[in-house]
Amino acid sequence: MASLGSSASWARGFAPRLFKDFSTCRQCLRTQNYATKSAFRRQFAGLSFAQSGQRANPTILNSKARQFLSQNMRRSVSSSTVANSAEEGATKAKSSFPQVSDKSVAYWLLGSAVSVFGIVVFGGLTRLTESGLSITEWRPVTGSLPPMNDKDWESEFSKYRESPEFKLLNPHMTLSEFKSIYYMEWIHRVWGRFVGLSFIFPALYFVARKKVSKPMALRLAGITGLIGFQGFIGWWMVKSGLKDDLFAPGSHPRVSQYRLTAHLGAAFVCYVTMLWNGLAILRSRRLMADPEAGIKTLEALRDPRLKLFRRSVAGLALLVFTTVISGALVAGLDAGLIYNEFPYMGNGFAPPKSELFDQRYSRHEDGSDLWWRNMLENPSLVQLDHRILATTTFTTIMALWAYSRKSPTMKKLLPPAARKGVHGVVAFAVMQVGLGISTLLYLVPIPLASAHQAGSLFLLTWVMVLGSRVWHPSRTAKLLQMAVKARGQQVSQAATHAAKKL
């Protein structure tokens, strides 16, 4: 009876506090994490009145409460953390940049990359059809409209008749023939304007609405500058084919291979930056959806045994880009129109040394510029260099594929998505080699040559996709650690607060 009386006395002392907890208003319950506290109160009430046959022991109650918290508190706090994070993000969106850019930014960047992909391929067609020199003026605003009447067409045609290309190559061209090449170059230039406008205005909108992180805002500014610089390089390239003194006397009127290479290289850089940043945003958001699982994924990629594979993919991306640049030199010099056989070049795998390092290409009496001028200006050596680079790239890809398939370590550690990425790179490499050899054997027909250029973009694209699956994003890793740490602190604070209520 004494024990029962003590228990009743303890219950009477606890009753006001219990009544206060159960009579709290809805607004207070909402601010104090209603789901967690109500569940705890139900459990606590069951524990309290189950001890009717013995004296209530606060130590026992505390241990039961801790056990209940360990099973339910983390789940409740985890859900409340997401909700609180969303609320905090909504309140701070007007005053600060988010840690991770919005998913819509990623889709927009990937769409912009597709547009750049298209203009690169169409620019190759403009080059192959020799349409690039049909417009002899650079008018960024007024040049957006084509000639609207016969008088305007005659004016444009008269300007083209003053160019070296018309005088040396097309002296018998008619106005109707001129219109076909004019429209090719006009579409290319209008497309370039579209790429710029469709990037600049959405970029300003996303930055103004705080839908991008601070690093991404700076990257968007850099890409915008690159697009503007690309337009300047394009005109600088065209200008090199409009004056006789900018190419060797008696040679085929064409743009400078140096400027053509710079123009194509800048376009590839612009494409890769758009593609990579779009993929990076999607990857970061996917990992941030579950920070703890995301940390485990990135820790697996940081395994030292994957270091060689990661570096190999980075080296492969650089090798593919270098091969593309050498291909631009081949196109600029029309080097694909000689030695149309494979794998031989004449009587052997390479032309004679005297042809590869011709003294006629040297401009210094001491011959100090002999080797590099032949590498950049001699069609025979330029084609040989492209063959060597393409063969090296293909061999590297096949070696990487064999390493991923045969190495026990790679079989164990390489993620399934990365294995699929390697298979994609191999498929595009095989396709690209086939297109390159076919283009050479059939004397550079326009459909094959255009497909070969598009194949280089596809190959570089898939190498970057593979890289996005194996490279370690350091900034995302830091954000994941911060998210997990913040969640742990909220769980600890909630548990401490609940324990104090006891």
Coordinates of C-alpha atoms in Angstrom, one line a residue:
M1 CA 0.0 0.0 0.0
A2 CA 2.9 2.3 0.8
S3 CA 4.3 1.7 -2.7
L4 CA 0.9 2.4 -4.3
G5 CA 0.5 5.6 -2.3
S6 CA 4.0 6.8 -3.4
S7 CA 3.1 6.1 -7.0
A8 CA -0.2 8.0 -6.7
S9 CA 1.7 10.9 -5.1
W10 CA 4.2 11.0 -7.9
A11 CA 1.4 10.8 -10.5
R12 CA -0.4 13.8 -8.9
G13 CA 2.8 15.8 -9.1
F14 CA 3.3 14.9 -12.7
A15 CA -0.4 15.5 -13.7
P16 CA -0.2 19.3 -14.3
R17 CA 2.8 19.0 -16.6
L18 CA 1.1 16.1 -18.5
F19 CA -2.1 18.2 -18.8
K20 CA -0.1 21.1 -20.1
D21 CA 1.5 19.0 -22.7
F22 CA -1.8 17.6 -24.0
S23 CA -3.6 21.0 -23.9
T24 CA -1.0 22.9 -26.0
C25 CA -2.5 24.9 -28.9
R26 CA -2.1 23.8 -32.5
Q27 CA 0.2 26.7 -33.4
C28 CA 2.6 25.8 -30.5
L29 CA 2.5 22.1 -31.4
R30 CA 3.4 23.0 -35.0
T31 CA 6.4 25.0 -34.0
Q32 CA 7.6 22.3 -31.5
N33 CA 7.5 19.4 -34.0
Y34 CA 4.1 18.0 -33.2
A35 CA 4.6 14.6 -34.8
T36 CA 7.6 13.7 -32.6
K37 CA 6.2 15.1 -29.3
S38 CA 2.7 13.6 -29.6
A39 CA 4.2 10.2 -30.4
F40 CA 6.5 10.5 -27.5
R41 CA 3.7 11.5 -25.2
R42 CA 1.7 8.5 -26.2
Q43 CA 4.7 6.2 -25.4
F44 CA 5.4 8.0 -22.1
A45 CA 1.8 7.8 -21.0
G46 CA 1.9 4.1 -21.6
L47 CA 5.1 3.8 -19.6
S48 CA 3.7 5.9 -16.7
F49 CA 0.6 4.0 -15.9
A50 CA 2.0 0.6 -16.7
Q51 CA 3.9 0.9 -13.4
S52 CA 0.8 0.7 -11.2
G53 CA 2.1 -2.3 -9.3
Q54 CA 5.4 -0.7 -8.3
R55 CA 7.1 2.6 -7.5
A56 CA 7.8 4.6 -10.7
N57 CA 11.5 4.9 -11.3
P58 CA 12.6 8.0 -13.3
T59 CA 15.8 6.2 -14.4
I60 CA 13.7 3.4 -15.9
L61 CA 11.5 6.0 -17.6
N62 CA 14.5 7.9 -19.0
S63 CA 16.0 4.7 -20.4
K64 CA 12.7 3.8 -22.0
A65 CA 12.3 7.3 -23.4
R66 CA 15.8 7.2 -24.8
Q67 CA 15.1 3.8 -26.5
F68 CA 11.9 5.3 -28.0
L69 CA 13.8 8.3 -29.2
S70 CA 16.6 6.3 -30.8
Q71 CA 13.9 4.4 -32.8
N72 CA 11.6 7.3 -33.8
M73 CA 13.3 10.6 -33.3
R74 CA 15.8 10.3 -36.2
R75 CA 13.0 9.5 -38.6
S76 CA 10.9 12.4 -37.5
V77 CA 13.8 14.9 -37.3
S78 CA 15.0 13.7 -40.8
S79 CA 11.7 14.6 -42.3
S80 CA 11.5 17.9 -40.4
T81 CA 15.0 18.7 -41.5
V82 CA 14.0 18.5 -45.1
A83 CA 10.9 20.7 -44.4
N84 CA 12.9 23.2 -42.4
S85 CA 15.6 23.3 -45.1
A86 CA 12.9 24.0 -47.7
E87 CA 11.4 26.8 -45.6
E88 CA 14.8 28.3 -44.9
G89 CA 15.6 28.1 -48.6
A90 CA 12.4 29.9 -49.5
T91 CA 13.0 32.7 -47.0
K92 CA 16.6 33.2 -48.1
A93 CA 16.1 32.8 -51.8
K94 CA 15.5 36.5 -52.2
S95 CA 18.7 37.5 -50.4
S96 CA 21.3 34.8 -51.2
F97 CA 22.4 32.3 -53.8
P98 CA 21.5 28.6 -53.2
Q99 CA 24.2 26.0 -52.6
V100 CA 23.1 24.0 -55.6
S101 CA 21.7 25.4 -58.8
D102 CA 18.1 24.6 -59.8
K103 CA 17.4 21.6 -62.0
S104 CA 15.9 23.9 -64.7
V105 CA 19.3 25.5 -65.1
A106 CA 20.8 22.1 -65.8
Y107 CA 18.2 21.4 -68.5
W108 CA 18.8 24.8 -70.1
L109 CA 22.5 24.3 -70.2
L110 CA 22.1 20.9 -71.8
G111 CA 19.7 22.4 -74.4
S112 CA 22.3 25.2 -75.1
A113 CA 24.9 22.5 -75.6
V114 CA 22.7 20.8 -78.1
S115 CA 22.3 24.1 -80.0
V116 CA 26.1 24.6 -80.1
F117 CA 26.4 21.0 -81.3
G118 CA 24.1 21.8 -84.2
I119 CA 25.9 25.0 -85.2
V120 CA 29.3 23.2 -85.1
V121 CA 28.0 20.6 -87.5
F122 CA 26.3 23.2 -89.7
G123 CA 29.5 25.3 -89.7
G124 CA 31.4 22.2 -91.1
L125 CA 28.8 22.0 -93.9
T126 CA 29.4 25.7 -94.6
R127 CA 33.1 25.0 -94.9
L128 CA 32.7 21.9 -97.1
T129 CA 30.3 23.7 -99.5
E130 CA 32.7 26.7 -99.6
S131 CA 30.0 29.1 -98.6
G132 CA 31.8 30.8 -95.7
L133 CA 33.2 33.6 -97.9
S134 CA 29.9 34.5 -99.6
I135 CA 29.1 37.3 -97.1
T136 CA 31.9 39.8 -97.2
E137 CA 30.8 42.1 -94.4
W138 CA 30.2 41.7 -90.6
R139 CA 26.9 43.4 -89.6
P140 CA 25.9 41.9 -86.2
V141 CA 22.5 43.7 -86.2
T142 CA 21.5 44.7 -89.8
G143 CA 23.0 41.4 -91.1
S144 CA 20.3 39.5 -89.4
L145 CA 18.0 39.9 -92.4
P146 CA 18.8 38.5 -95.9
P147 CA 18.5 40.6 -99.0
M148 CA 14.8 41.3 -99.5
N149 CA 14.6 42.4 -103.2
D150 CA 16.6 42.1 -106.5
K151 CA 18.4 45.3 -105.8
D152 CA 19.7 44.0 -102.5
W153 CA 20.8 40.7 -104.0
E154 CA 22.6 42.5 -106.8
S155 CA 24.4 44.6 -104.2
E156 CA 25.6 41.6 -102.2
F157 CA 26.6 39.7 -105.4
S158 CA 28.7 42.7 -106.5
K159 CA 30.6 42.7 -103.2
Y160 CA 31.3 38.9 -103.6
R161 CA 32.6 39.5 -107.1
E162 CA 35.4 41.6 -105.6
S163 CA 36.6 38.8 -103.4
P164 CA 39.6 36.5 -104.4
E165 CA 37.3 33.4 -104.2
F166 CA 35.1 34.7 -107.0
K167 CA 38.0 35.9 -109.2
L168 CA 40.0 32.7 -108.9
L169 CA 37.5 29.9 -108.3
N170 CA 34.0 31.1 -109.3
P171 CA 34.3 33.6 -112.2
H172 CA 31.3 32.1 -113.9
M173 CA 29.0 31.9 -110.9
T174 CA 25.4 33.1 -111.5
L175 CA 23.2 35.0 -109.1
S176 CA 21.1 31.9 -108.4
E177 CA 24.2 29.9 -107.5
F178 CA 25.4 32.7 -105.3
K179 CA 22.1 32.7 -103.4
S180 CA 22.5 29.1 -102.4
I181 CA 25.9 29.6 -100.8
Y182 CA 24.8 33.0 -99.4
Y183 CA 21.9 31.3 -97.5
M184 CA 24.3 28.7 -96.1
E185 CA 26.5 31.3 -94.5
W186 CA 23.5 33.5 -93.5
I187 CA 21.9 30.6 -91.6
H188 CA 25.2 29.9 -89.9
R189 CA 25.5 33.5 -88.7
V190 CA 21.9 33.8 -87.6
W191 CA 22.2 30.5 -85.7
G192 CA 25.2 32.0 -83.9
R193 CA 23.2 35.0 -82.9
F194 CA 20.4 32.7 -81.6
V195 CA 23.0 30.8 -79.5
G196 CA 24.1 34.0 -78.0
L197 CA 20.7 35.5 -77.2
S198 CA 19.2 32.2 -76.0
F199 CA 22.1 32.0 -73.5
I200 CA 22.5 35.5 -72.3
F201 CA 18.9 36.4 -71.4
P202 CA 18.1 33.1 -69.6
A203 CA 21.4 33.5 -67.7
L204 CA 20.5 36.9 -66.6
Y205 CA 17.1 35.6 -65.5
F206 CA 18.5 32.7 -63.5
V207 CA 21.1 34.9 -61.8
A208 CA 18.5 37.6 -61.0
R209 CA 16.1 35.0 -59.5
K210 CA 18.8 33.4 -57.5
K211 CA 18.4 30.0 -59.1
V212 CA 22.1 29.4 -59.5
S213 CA 24.9 29.0 -57.0
K214 CA 27.7 31.7 -56.8
P215 CA 30.3 29.5 -58.6
M216 CA 27.7 28.7 -61.3
A217 CA 26.9 32.4 -61.8
L218 CA 30.6 33.1 -62.4
R219 CA 30.7 30.2 -64.9
L220 CA 27.7 31.5 -66.8
A221 CA 29.5 34.9 -67.1
G222 CA 32.5 33.1 -68.5
I223 CA 30.5 31.2 -71.0
T224 CA 28.7 34.4 -72.1
G225 CA 32.1 36.0 -72.7
L226 CA 33.3 33.0 -74.6
I227 CA 30.2 33.1 -76.9
G228 CA 30.9 36.8 -77.7
F229 CA 34.5 36.1 -78.3
Q230 CA 33.5 33.2 -80.6
G231 CA 31.6 35.6 -82.8
F232 CA 34.6 37.8 -83.1
I233 CA 36.9 34.8 -84.0
G234 CA 34.4 33.8 -86.7
W235 CA 34.6 37.1 -88.5
W236 CA 38.4 37.2 -87.9
M237 CA 38.5 33.8 -89.7
V238 CA 36.3 34.9 -92.6
K239 CA 38.4 38.1 -93.0
S240 CA 41.5 36.0 -93.7
G241 CA 40.0 34.7 -96.9
L242 CA 38.9 38.0 -98.3
K243 CA 42.3 39.5 -98.9
D244 CA 45.0 38.3 -101.2
D245 CA 47.9 39.1 -98.8
L246 CA 46.5 36.8 -96.1
F247 CA 47.3 33.6 -98.0
A248 CA 50.1 32.4 -100.1
P249 CA 50.2 33.7 -103.7
G250 CA 48.8 31.2 -106.2
S251 CA 47.2 29.0 -103.5
H252 CA 43.6 28.1 -103.2
P253 CA 41.6 31.0 -101.7
R254 CA 40.6 29.9 -98.2
V255 CA 40.6 31.0 -94.7
S256 CA 43.6 30.7 -92.5
Q257 CA 44.0 27.2 -91.0
Y258 CA 45.2 28.8 -87.8
R259 CA 42.0 30.9 -87.5
L260 CA 39.8 28.1 -88.5
T261 CA 41.4 25.9 -85.8
A262 CA 40.9 28.7 -83.2
H263 CA 37.2 29.0 -84.2
L264 CA 36.5 25.3 -84.0
G265 CA 38.5 24.9 -80.8
A266 CA 36.6 27.8 -79.1
A267 CA 33.3 26.2 -80.2
F268 CA 34.3 22.8 -78.7
V269 CA 35.3 24.5 -75.4
C270 CA 32.0 26.4 -75.3
Y271 CA 30.1 23.1 -75.9
V272 CA 32.0 21.2 -73.3
T273 CA 31.6 23.8 -70.6
M274 CA 27.8 23.9 -71.2
L275 CA 27.6 20.1 -71.2
W276 CA 29.8 19.6 -68.1
N277 CA 28.0 22.2 -66.0
G278 CA 24.6 20.8 -66.9
L279 CA 25.7 17.3 -66.0
A280 CA 27.4 18.6 -62.8
I281 CA 24.1 20.2 -61.5
L282 CA 22.1 17.1 -62.1
R283 CA 24.7 15.0 -60.4
S284 CA 24.9 17.3 -57.4
R285 CA 21.1 17.4 -56.9
R286 CA 20.9 13.6 -57.2
L287 CA 23.5 13.1 -54.5
M288 CA 22.1 15.8 -52.3
A289 CA 18.7 14.1 -52.3
D290 CA 20.1 11.6 -49.8
P291 CA 23.3 13.1 -48.2
E292 CA 24.4 10.0 -46.3
A293 CA 24.1 7.7 -49.4
G294 CA 25.8 10.4 -51.5
I295 CA 28.8 10.5 -49.2
K296 CA 29.1 6.8 -49.4
T297 CA 29.0 7.0 -53.2
L298 CA 31.7 9.6 -53.3
E299 CA 33.9 7.8 -50.8
A300 CA 33.8 4.8 -53.1
L301 CA 35.0 6.9 -56.0
R302 CA 37.8 8.2 -53.9
D303 CA 39.3 4.8 -53.5
P304 CA 43.0 5.0 -54.3
R305 CA 42.7 2.0 -56.6
L306 CA 40.4 4.0 -58.9
K307 CA 42.9 6.8 -59.2
L308 CA 44.6 5.4 -62.3
F309 CA 41.2 5.0 -64.0
R310 CA 40.1 8.5 -63.2
R311 CA 43.3 10.0 -64.5
S312 CA 43.1 7.9 -67.6
V313 CA 39.6 9.3 -68.4
A314 CA 40.9 12.8 -68.0
G315 CA 43.9 12.1 -70.2
L316 CA 41.5 10.6 -72.8
A317 CA 39.4 13.7 -72.9
L318 CA 42.5 15.8 -73.5
L319 CA 43.7 13.4 -76.2
V320 CA 40.3 13.5 -78.0
F321 CA 40.3 17.3 -78.0
T322 CA 43.8 17.4 -79.4
T323 CA 42.8 15.0 -82.2
V324 CA 39.9 17.3 -83.0
I325 CA 42.2 20.3 -83.2
S326 CA 44.5 18.4 -85.6
G327 CA 41.4 17.6 -87.7
A328 CA 40.7 21.3 -88.0
L329 CA 44.2 21.8 -89.4
V330 CA 43.5 19.0 -91.9
A331 CA 40.2 20.7 -93.0
G332 CA 41.9 24.1 -93.2
L333 CA 44.6 22.9 -95.5
D334 CA 42.4 20.5 -97.5
A335 CA 44.9 17.8 -96.4
G336 CA 42.3 15.1 -96.7
L337 CA 42.5 15.3 -100.5
I338 CA 45.9 13.8 -100.7
Y339 CA 47.1 10.2 -99.8
N340 CA 43.5 8.8 -100.0
E341 CA 44.4 5.4 -98.8
F342 CA 44.8 3.7 -95.4
P343 CA 46.9 2.6 -93.6
Y344 CA 49.6 3.4 -96.2
M345 CA 50.6 6.9 -97.4
G346 CA 52.3 6.2 -100.7
N347 CA 54.8 3.4 -100.6
G348 CA 54.9 3.1 -96.8
F349 CA 53.1 4.1 -93.6
A350 CA 54.5 7.6 -93.9
P351 CA 55.7 9.8 -96.8
P352 CA 59.5 10.4 -97.3
K353 CA 61.2 12.6 -94.7
S354 CA 62.1 15.2 -97.3
E355 CA 58.4 15.6 -98.1
L356 CA 57.4 15.8 -94.4
F357 CA 60.0 18.4 -93.6
D358 CA 60.0 20.5 -96.8
Q359 CA 62.4 23.4 -96.8
R360 CA 59.9 25.5 -98.8
Y361 CA 57.8 26.0 -95.7
S362 CA 60.6 27.5 -93.6
R363 CA 60.7 31.3 -93.5
H364 CA 64.0 31.6 -91.6
E365 CA 67.4 31.3 -93.3
D366 CA 68.7 29.1 -90.5
G367 CA 65.7 26.8 -90.7
S368 CA 64.8 27.2 -87.1
D369 CA 61.1 27.2 -87.9
L370 CA 61.3 24.1 -90.2
W371 CA 59.8 21.5 -88.0
W372 CA 56.8 23.4 -86.5
R373 CA 55.8 25.2 -89.7
N374 CA 55.7 21.8 -91.5
M375 CA 53.6 20.4 -88.6
L376 CA 51.1 23.2 -89.1
E377 CA 51.3 24.2 -92.7
N378 CA 52.5 21.1 -94.7
P379 CA 49.4 19.0 -95.7
S380 CA 51.4 15.8 -95.8
L381 CA 52.7 16.1 -92.3
V382 CA 49.4 17.5 -91.0
Q383 CA 47.5 14.5 -92.3
L384 CA 50.2 12.1 -90.8
D385 CA 49.9 13.8 -87.5
H386 CA 46.1 13.4 -87.5
R387 CA 46.4 9.7 -88.4
I388 CA 48.9 9.2 -85.5
L389 CA 46.7 11.0 -83.0
A390 CA 43.5 9.3 -84.1
T391 CA 45.2 5.9 -83.9
T392 CA 46.6 6.7 -80.5
T393 CA 43.2 7.8 -79.3
F394 CA 41.5 4.6 -80.5
T395 CA 44.2 2.4 -78.9
T396 CA 43.9 4.3 -75.6
I397 CA 40.1 3.7 -75.6
M398 CA 40.5 0.0 -76.3
A399 CA 43.1 -0.3 -73.6
L400 CA 40.8 1.5 -71.1
W401 CA 38.0 -0.8 -72.1
A402 CA 40.2 -3.9 -71.6
Y403 CA 41.4 -2.6 -68.2
S404 CA 37.8 -2.1 -67.0
R405 CA 36.8 -5.6 -68.2
K406 CA 39.8 -7.7 -67.2
S407 CA 41.1 -6.1 -64.0
P408 CA 39.6 -7.7 -60.9
T409 CA 39.9 -4.4 -59.0
M410 CA 37.9 -2.6 -61.7
K411 CA 35.3 -5.3 -61.7
K412 CA 34.9 -4.9 -58.0
L413 CA 35.1 -1.1 -57.6
L414 CA 33.9 0.5 -60.9
P415 CA 30.3 1.6 -60.7
P416 CA 27.8 0.0 -63.1
A417 CA 27.1 3.4 -64.7
A418 CA 30.8 3.9 -65.4
R419 CA 31.0 0.5 -67.1
K420 CA 28.2 1.5 -69.4
G421 CA 30.0 4.8 -70.0
V422 CA 33.1 2.9 -71.2
H423 CA 31.0 0.8 -73.6
G424 CA 29.5 4.0 -75.0
V425 CA 33.0 5.5 -75.5
V426 CA 34.1 2.3 -77.3
A427 CA 31.0 2.4 -79.6
F428 CA 31.6 6.0 -80.7
A429 CA 35.3 5.4 -81.2
V430 CA 34.7 2.5 -83.5
M431 CA 32.1 4.6 -85.4
Q432 CA 34.5 7.6 -85.6
V433 CA 37.4 5.5 -87.0
G434 CA 35.1 4.0 -89.6
L435 CA 33.8 7.5 -90.7
G436 CA 37.4 8.9 -90.8
I437 CA 38.8 6.1 -93.0
S438 CA 35.7 6.2 -95.3
T439 CA 36.0 10.0 -95.6
L440 CA 39.6 9.6 -96.7
L441 CA 39.1 6.8 -99.1
Y442 CA 36.2 8.5 -100.9
L443 CA 37.9 11.8 -101.3
V444 CA 36.1 13.8 -98.6
P445 CA 32.4 13.6 -99.7
I446 CA 30.3 16.2 -97.9
P447 CA 27.9 13.7 -96.1
L448 CA 30.8 11.6 -94.8
A449 CA 33.0 14.5 -93.8
S450 CA 30.1 16.2 -92.0
A451 CA 29.3 12.9 -90.2
H452 CA 33.0 12.6 -89.2
Q453 CA 32.9 16.0 -87.6
A454 CA 29.7 15.2 -85.8
G455 CA 31.3 11.9 -84.6
S456 CA 34.1 13.8 -82.9
L457 CA 31.5 15.7 -80.9
F458 CA 29.7 12.5 -80.0
L459 CA 32.9 10.9 -78.9
L460 CA 34.0 13.8 -76.8
T461 CA 30.5 14.1 -75.3
W462 CA 30.5 10.5 -74.1
V463 CA 34.0 10.8 -72.7
M464 CA 32.7 13.7 -70.6
V465 CA 29.7 11.7 -69.5
L466 CA 32.1 8.9 -68.4
G467 CA 34.1 11.5 -66.5
S468 CA 31.0 12.8 -64.7
R469 CA 30.5 9.2 -63.4
V470 CA 34.0 8.6 -62.1
W471 CA 35.5 12.0 -61.2
H472 CA 35.2 13.2 -57.6
P473 CA 33.3 16.6 -57.2
S474 CA 35.0 18.2 -54.3
R475 CA 32.5 21.0 -53.8
T476 CA 29.5 18.6 -53.8
A477 CA 31.4 16.4 -51.3
K478 CA 31.7 19.4 -48.9
L479 CA 28.1 20.3 -49.3
L480 CA 27.1 16.7 -48.5
Q481 CA 29.3 16.7 -45.3
M482 CA 27.7 20.0 -44.2
A483 CA 24.2 18.6 -44.8
V484 CA 24.9 15.4 -42.8
K485 CA 26.5 17.5 -40.0
A486 CA 23.5 19.8 -39.9
R487 CA 21.1 16.9 -39.7
G488 CA 23.0 15.3 -36.9
Q489 CA 23.0 18.5 -34.9
Q490 CA 19.3 18.9 -35.3
V491 CA 18.8 15.3 -34.2
S492 CA 20.9 15.9 -31.1
Q493 CA 19.2 19.1 -30.2
A494 CA 15.8 17.5 -30.6
A495 CA 16.8 14.6 -28.3
T496 CA 18.3 16.9 -25.7
H497 CA 15.1 19.0 -25.7
A498 CA 12.9 16.0 -25.3
A499 CA 15.1 14.7 -22.5
K500 CA 14.8 18.0 -20.6
K501 CA 11.0 17.7 -20.8
L502 CA 11.3 14.5 -18.7

